[in-house]
Amino acid sequence: MKASALVIGGGPAGLGAALELAGAGIKVYLVEKEAAVGGWGARYVCKATDKCRQCSACLIPEKIQEVYQQPLVEILTNTQVVGVEGEAGSFQVRLQREQTLDPALCNACGKCLEVCPKGAIDRLNPWAAAYRIDKEKCVAFAGEDCDLCARACPTGAINFQRPVVNLDASVELVVAATGHQPFDARRKYRLGYGRFPRVITGLELEEALNEIEGTDIFGDGRKPLDVAFIQCVGSRDVQEGAAYCSRVCCKYALRLAGLMRHREPETQVTFYYMDIQTGGKGFAEVYQECRDDFAFVRGIPARVEGGDRLKLHFDGVSGQSFATREHDLVVLSVGITPSPDNAELARLLTLNRDEHGFLKGREGIYVAGTAAGPRDISESLAHGMETAANAIINLEGREG
Amino acid sequence: MSVTATRLDPKFKYEVAAHPGGEEIKVCFACGVCTAGCPVSEIDPAYNPRKIIRMVLLGMREELLKSDLLWLCVNCYTCTAHCPQNVKFTNVIGALRDMAVKEGYVHPRFSGDVDEIDRFIQRLRRDMVLAAAQEKDAPTNLDPQGLLDQVTGK
């Protein structure tokens, strides 16, 4: 089919949509605002113990590789959509690409990292082929006179004089796979996040376990041996405007706990929960298997007190009632919230949002993955593919 | 505490929900954060907001309305601030107290007595905190009983 599509977002849903569209012969502009495709999922750790736990983290590098090998997909990183006009079957889109660091020239030699005084250069995720400049940390982006990295770069990949480029394209359809924002755990002041270093989010535990072999995640030799997971942080919470289940937290938390115990069998794990949601294929079995390995307390703690150990206040029910218990690591299972970009995206693409703030599609503009609502990696990938397949059917119908 | 099915009143929860303050009782999904943050539960685990909500939903009218536990709430609204479902448990307790009085489980004067005790405790607390504050630059080991004797002139 001779047609073009714009896919916004390079996470699992965007990758799935791009591959499905390209598979039907459609030219795809895959736009990613960050320096590398992969999305949040590209930072997650493989949670296999002595066997695969089907967390789907490995699907991301697989799909990244496929998309780079698909000649019909043009991958545009560091790129934002700034204008969309027209209607289904004929959209004119304007893209803006920031190219201080040209990923095509970067060979990831690391010389820029050595000279940067702010540690502003890193790899967005382990699968990124090129480095990126973190604009929040880089002093040059803040207006200061610094080009140490550009001078250290042997391939000329970094150039602060390189202008932002505008790209225009005509496409028949748009897939918004713009993703989500993990819940900001600071909003739960009483749970201690941001105040006590050993209170972390599930996302941070993913990244930490991805970087090391064991469980010494703070690198201070104090392996956490008594770990608490607090569930539903920013999910099923009317007060936080999130009156929905995020559908991923029970799954990632139980699998992360299993991984920690696999790496360090002495690890004790306690789950503080209101109810365990075991939706999804194969997950009920994972839950059954770990029921005996972990302690389950049916009660969300009200307060975490800091100190050498972290003290949780909770209602233990079953004869225990109000109780406190100390742990040496508290992991907050943060949920999925709508992306803060959604208001701007809704304006740009003329889309509506649902009562929670997730995007709703319209004719010619489709919404896939967590942009539309909570989903895990495999569900997002499948939703991206399904959405693209529907878009292709509609396009074929229009062309008759 | 045992639950006897034949003694349950299935209409009780609707009556509480219809009473000012009790409107949100049915949306509770028993996460327990109310009890976990409750200063009364901390000193007396027998007082358990989550359990009280369950008793309403189960229809344990008599057991609940005649219980002294209803009167232990200090109206600090911590449970209400924490509740992810906006149940407003402090208001639920208010509704239950009203019903206990109306249905004759307690004498109307008792409700006023509890309010008076609350005011007395607040004055006592203020006096004790201010007495302790005299030494706030070099705190000694806290002796609450000694402080109490000091402020009550014993």
Tab-separated table of N, CA, C and O in Angstrom, chain A residues 90-134:
chain	number	residue	atom	x	y	z
A	90	SER	N	-5.428	12.532	4.918
A	90	SER	CA	-4.530	13.558	4.410
A	90	SER	C	-4.150	14.556	5.503
A	90	SER	O	-4.811	15.565	5.699
A	91	PHE	N	-3.093	14.195	6.236
A	91	PHE	CA	-2.588	15.085	7.285
A	91	PHE	C	-1.268	15.698	6.846
A	91	PHE	O	-0.440	15.023	6.230
A	92	GLN	N	-1.064	16.979	7.159
A	92	GLN	CA	0.248	17.591	7.001
A	92	GLN	C	0.820	17.765	8.409
A	92	GLN	O	0.179	18.399	9.251
A	93	VAL	N	1.963	17.163	8.620
A	93	VAL	CA	2.546	17.237	9.956
A	93	VAL	C	3.881	17.964	9.907
A	93	VAL	O	4.625	17.875	8.923
A	94	ARG	N	4.140	18.706	10.959
A	94	ARG	CA	5.430	19.393	11.076
A	94	ARG	C	6.156	18.846	12.311
A	94	ARG	O	5.591	18.772	13.396
A	95	LEU	N	7.394	18.459	12.076
A	95	LEU	CA	8.214	17.886	13.137
A	95	LEU	C	9.411	18.788	13.379
A	95	LEU	O	9.883	19.465	12.467
A	96	GLN	N	9.883	18.771	14.613
A	96	GLN	CA	11.037	19.591	14.949
A	96	GLN	C	12.087	18.709	15.612
A	96	GLN	O	11.802	18.056	16.610
A	97	ARG	N	13.282	18.706	15.010
A	97	ARG	CA	14.320	17.816	15.517
A	97	ARG	C	15.470	18.618	16.118
A	97	ARG	O	16.031	19.485	15.466
A	98	GLU	N	15.766	18.293	17.360
A	98	GLU	CA	16.880	18.942	18.066
A	98	GLU	C	18.072	18.030	17.841
A	98	GLU	O	18.008	16.835	18.118
A	99	GLN	N	19.188	18.555	17.302
A	99	GLN	CA	20.256	17.639	16.887
A	99	GLN	C	21.640	18.062	17.368
A	99	GLN	O	22.609	17.942	16.630
A	100	THR	N	21.693	18.555	18.602
A	100	THR	CA	23.009	18.885	19.177
A	100	THR	C	23.914	17.654	19.144
A	100	THR	O	25.085	17.727	18.778
A	101	LEU	N	23.345	16.512	19.544
A	101	LEU	CA	24.096	15.259	19.477
A	101	LEU	C	23.479	14.406	18.364
A	101	LEU	O	22.345	13.961	18.480
A	102	ASP	N	24.215	14.249	17.283
A	102	ASP	CA	23.693	13.481	16.148
A	102	ASP	C	23.936	11.992	16.379
A	102	ASP	O	25.080	11.526	16.356
A	103	PRO	N	22.868	11.222	16.629
A	103	PRO	CA	23.059	9.802	16.955
A	103	PRO	C	23.694	9.014	15.809
A	103	PRO	O	24.333	7.985	16.044
A	104	ALA	N	23.560	9.532	14.578
A	104	ALA	CA	24.141	8.808	13.441
A	104	ALA	C	25.672	8.901	13.465
A	104	ALA	O	26.356	8.018	12.945
A	105	LEU	N	26.190	9.961	14.064
A	105	LEU	CA	27.649	10.132	14.115
A	105	LEU	C	28.257	9.585	15.407
A	105	LEU	O	29.432	9.249	15.463
A	106	CYS	N	27.451	9.502	16.468
A	106	CYS	CA	27.968	9.053	17.770
A	106	CYS	C	28.308	7.573	17.727
A	106	CYS	O	27.491	6.750	17.305
A	107	ASN	N	29.550	7.256	18.155
A	107	ASN	CA	29.919	5.834	18.210
A	107	ASN	C	30.061	5.356	19.649
A	107	ASN	O	30.658	4.326	19.918
A	108	ALA	N	29.506	6.143	20.585
A	108	ALA	CA	29.481	5.774	22.006
A	108	ALA	C	30.865	5.444	22.554
A	108	ALA	O	31.037	4.497	23.316
A	109	CYS	N	31.873	6.264	22.167
A	109	CYS	CA	33.239	6.012	22.653
A	109	CYS	C	33.394	6.445	24.105
A	109	CYS	O	34.278	5.971	24.812
A	110	GLY	N	32.545	7.393	24.546
A	110	GLY	CA	32.585	7.782	25.952
A	110	GLY	C	33.515	8.936	26.280
A	110	GLY	O	33.638	9.306	27.454
A	111	LYS	N	34.154	9.523	25.298
A	111	LYS	CA	35.092	10.630	25.588
A	111	LYS	C	34.350	11.854	26.141
A	111	LYS	O	34.880	12.588	26.971
A	112	CYS	N	33.115	12.071	25.692
A	112	CYS	CA	32.327	13.208	26.179
A	112	CYS	C	31.995	13.041	27.660
A	112	CYS	O	32.029	14.004	28.425
A	113	LEU	N	31.706	11.820	28.072
A	113	LEU	CA	31.365	11.547	29.464
A	113	LEU	C	32.495	11.955	30.396
A	113	LEU	O	32.275	12.490	31.479
A	114	GLU	N	33.729	11.684	29.929
A	114	GLU	CA	34.894	11.934	30.785
A	114	GLU	C	35.087	13.417	31.060
A	114	GLU	O	35.571	13.790	32.123
A	115	VAL	N	34.707	14.267	30.101
A	115	VAL	CA	34.996	15.690	30.287
A	115	VAL	C	33.813	16.486	30.846
A	115	VAL	O	33.991	17.601	31.321
A	116	CYS	N	32.616	15.933	30.781
A	116	CYS	CA	31.449	16.700	31.235
A	116	CYS	C	31.521	16.945	32.750
A	116	CYS	O	31.575	16.009	33.536
A	117	PRO	N	31.510	18.229	33.164
A	117	PRO	CA	31.610	18.533	34.597
A	117	PRO	C	30.316	18.253	35.360
A	117	PRO	O	30.321	18.206	36.583
A	118	LYS	N	29.221	18.066	34.664
A	118	LYS	CA	27.919	17.919	35.327
A	118	LYS	C	27.344	16.505	35.246
A	118	LYS	O	26.249	16.251	35.731
A	119	GLY	N	28.078	15.613	34.601
A	119	GLY	CA	27.524	14.265	34.438
A	119	GLY	C	26.236	14.287	33.642
A	119	GLY	O	25.306	13.527	33.909
A	120	ALA	N	26.184	15.194	32.667
A	120	ALA	CA	24.936	15.400	31.926
A	120	ALA	C	24.811	14.485	30.704
A	120	ALA	O	23.812	14.550	29.995
A	121	ILE	N	25.823	13.660	30.465
A	121	ILE	CA	25.748	12.783	29.291
A	121	ILE	C	25.618	11.336	29.763
A	121	ILE	O	26.348	10.872	30.635
A	122	ASP	N	24.629	10.668	29.238
A	122	ASP	CA	24.447	9.261	29.608
A	122	ASP	C	23.750	8.523	28.476
A	122	ASP	O	23.501	9.084	27.406
A	123	ARG	N	23.483	7.265	28.746
A	123	ARG	CA	22.730	6.473	27.788
A	123	ARG	C	21.309	6.378	28.329
A	123	ARG	O	21.122	6.013	29.484
A	124	LEU	N	20.326	6.741	27.529
A	124	LEU	CA	18.953	6.788	28.010
A	124	LEU	C	18.496	5.430	28.524
A	124	LEU	O	17.816	5.324	29.541
A	125	ASN	N	18.868	4.387	27.806
A	125	ASN	CA	18.550	3.039	28.255
A	125	ASN	C	19.632	2.088	27.740
A	125	ASN	O	20.422	2.483	26.874
A	126	PRO	N	19.707	0.885	28.270
A	126	PRO	CA	20.832	0.011	27.914
A	126	PRO	C	20.877	-0.354	26.424
A	126	PRO	O	21.907	-0.822	25.937
A	127	TRP	N	19.782	-0.156	25.720
A	127	TRP	CA	19.738	-0.571	24.311
A	127	TRP	C	20.027	0.583	23.363
A	127	TRP	O	20.050	0.413	22.154
A	128	ALA	N	20.239	1.783	23.912
A	128	ALA	CA	20.499	2.947	23.068
A	128	ALA	C	21.897	2.838	22.454
A	128	ALA	O	22.872	2.600	23.160
A	129	ALA	N	21.980	3.041	21.133
A	129	ALA	CA	23.271	2.934	20.453
A	129	ALA	C	24.100	4.198	20.667
A	129	ALA	O	25.330	4.154	20.628
A	130	ALA	N	23.433	5.316	20.867
A	130	ALA	CA	24.143	6.589	21.015
A	130	ALA	C	23.923	7.152	22.418
A	130	ALA	O	22.983	6.775	23.114
A	131	TYR	N	24.818	8.080	22.808
A	131	TYR	CA	24.627	8.782	24.070
A	131	TYR	C	23.592	9.888	23.903
A	131	TYR	O	23.144	10.179	22.795
A	132	ARG	N	23.234	10.506	25.038
A	132	ARG	CA	22.328	11.652	24.946
A	132	ARG	C	22.792	12.703	25.950
A	132	ARG	O	23.491	12.393	26.923
A	133	ILE	N	22.413	13.928	25.668
A	133	ILE	CA	22.703	15.015	26.603
A	133	ILE	C	21.439	15.287	27.404
A	133	ILE	O	20.374	15.537	26.842
A	134	ASP	N	21.555	15.169	28.714
A	134	ASP	CA	20.418	15.452	29.588
A	134	ASP	C	20.287	16.968	29.712
A	134	ASP	O	21.077	17.626	30.396
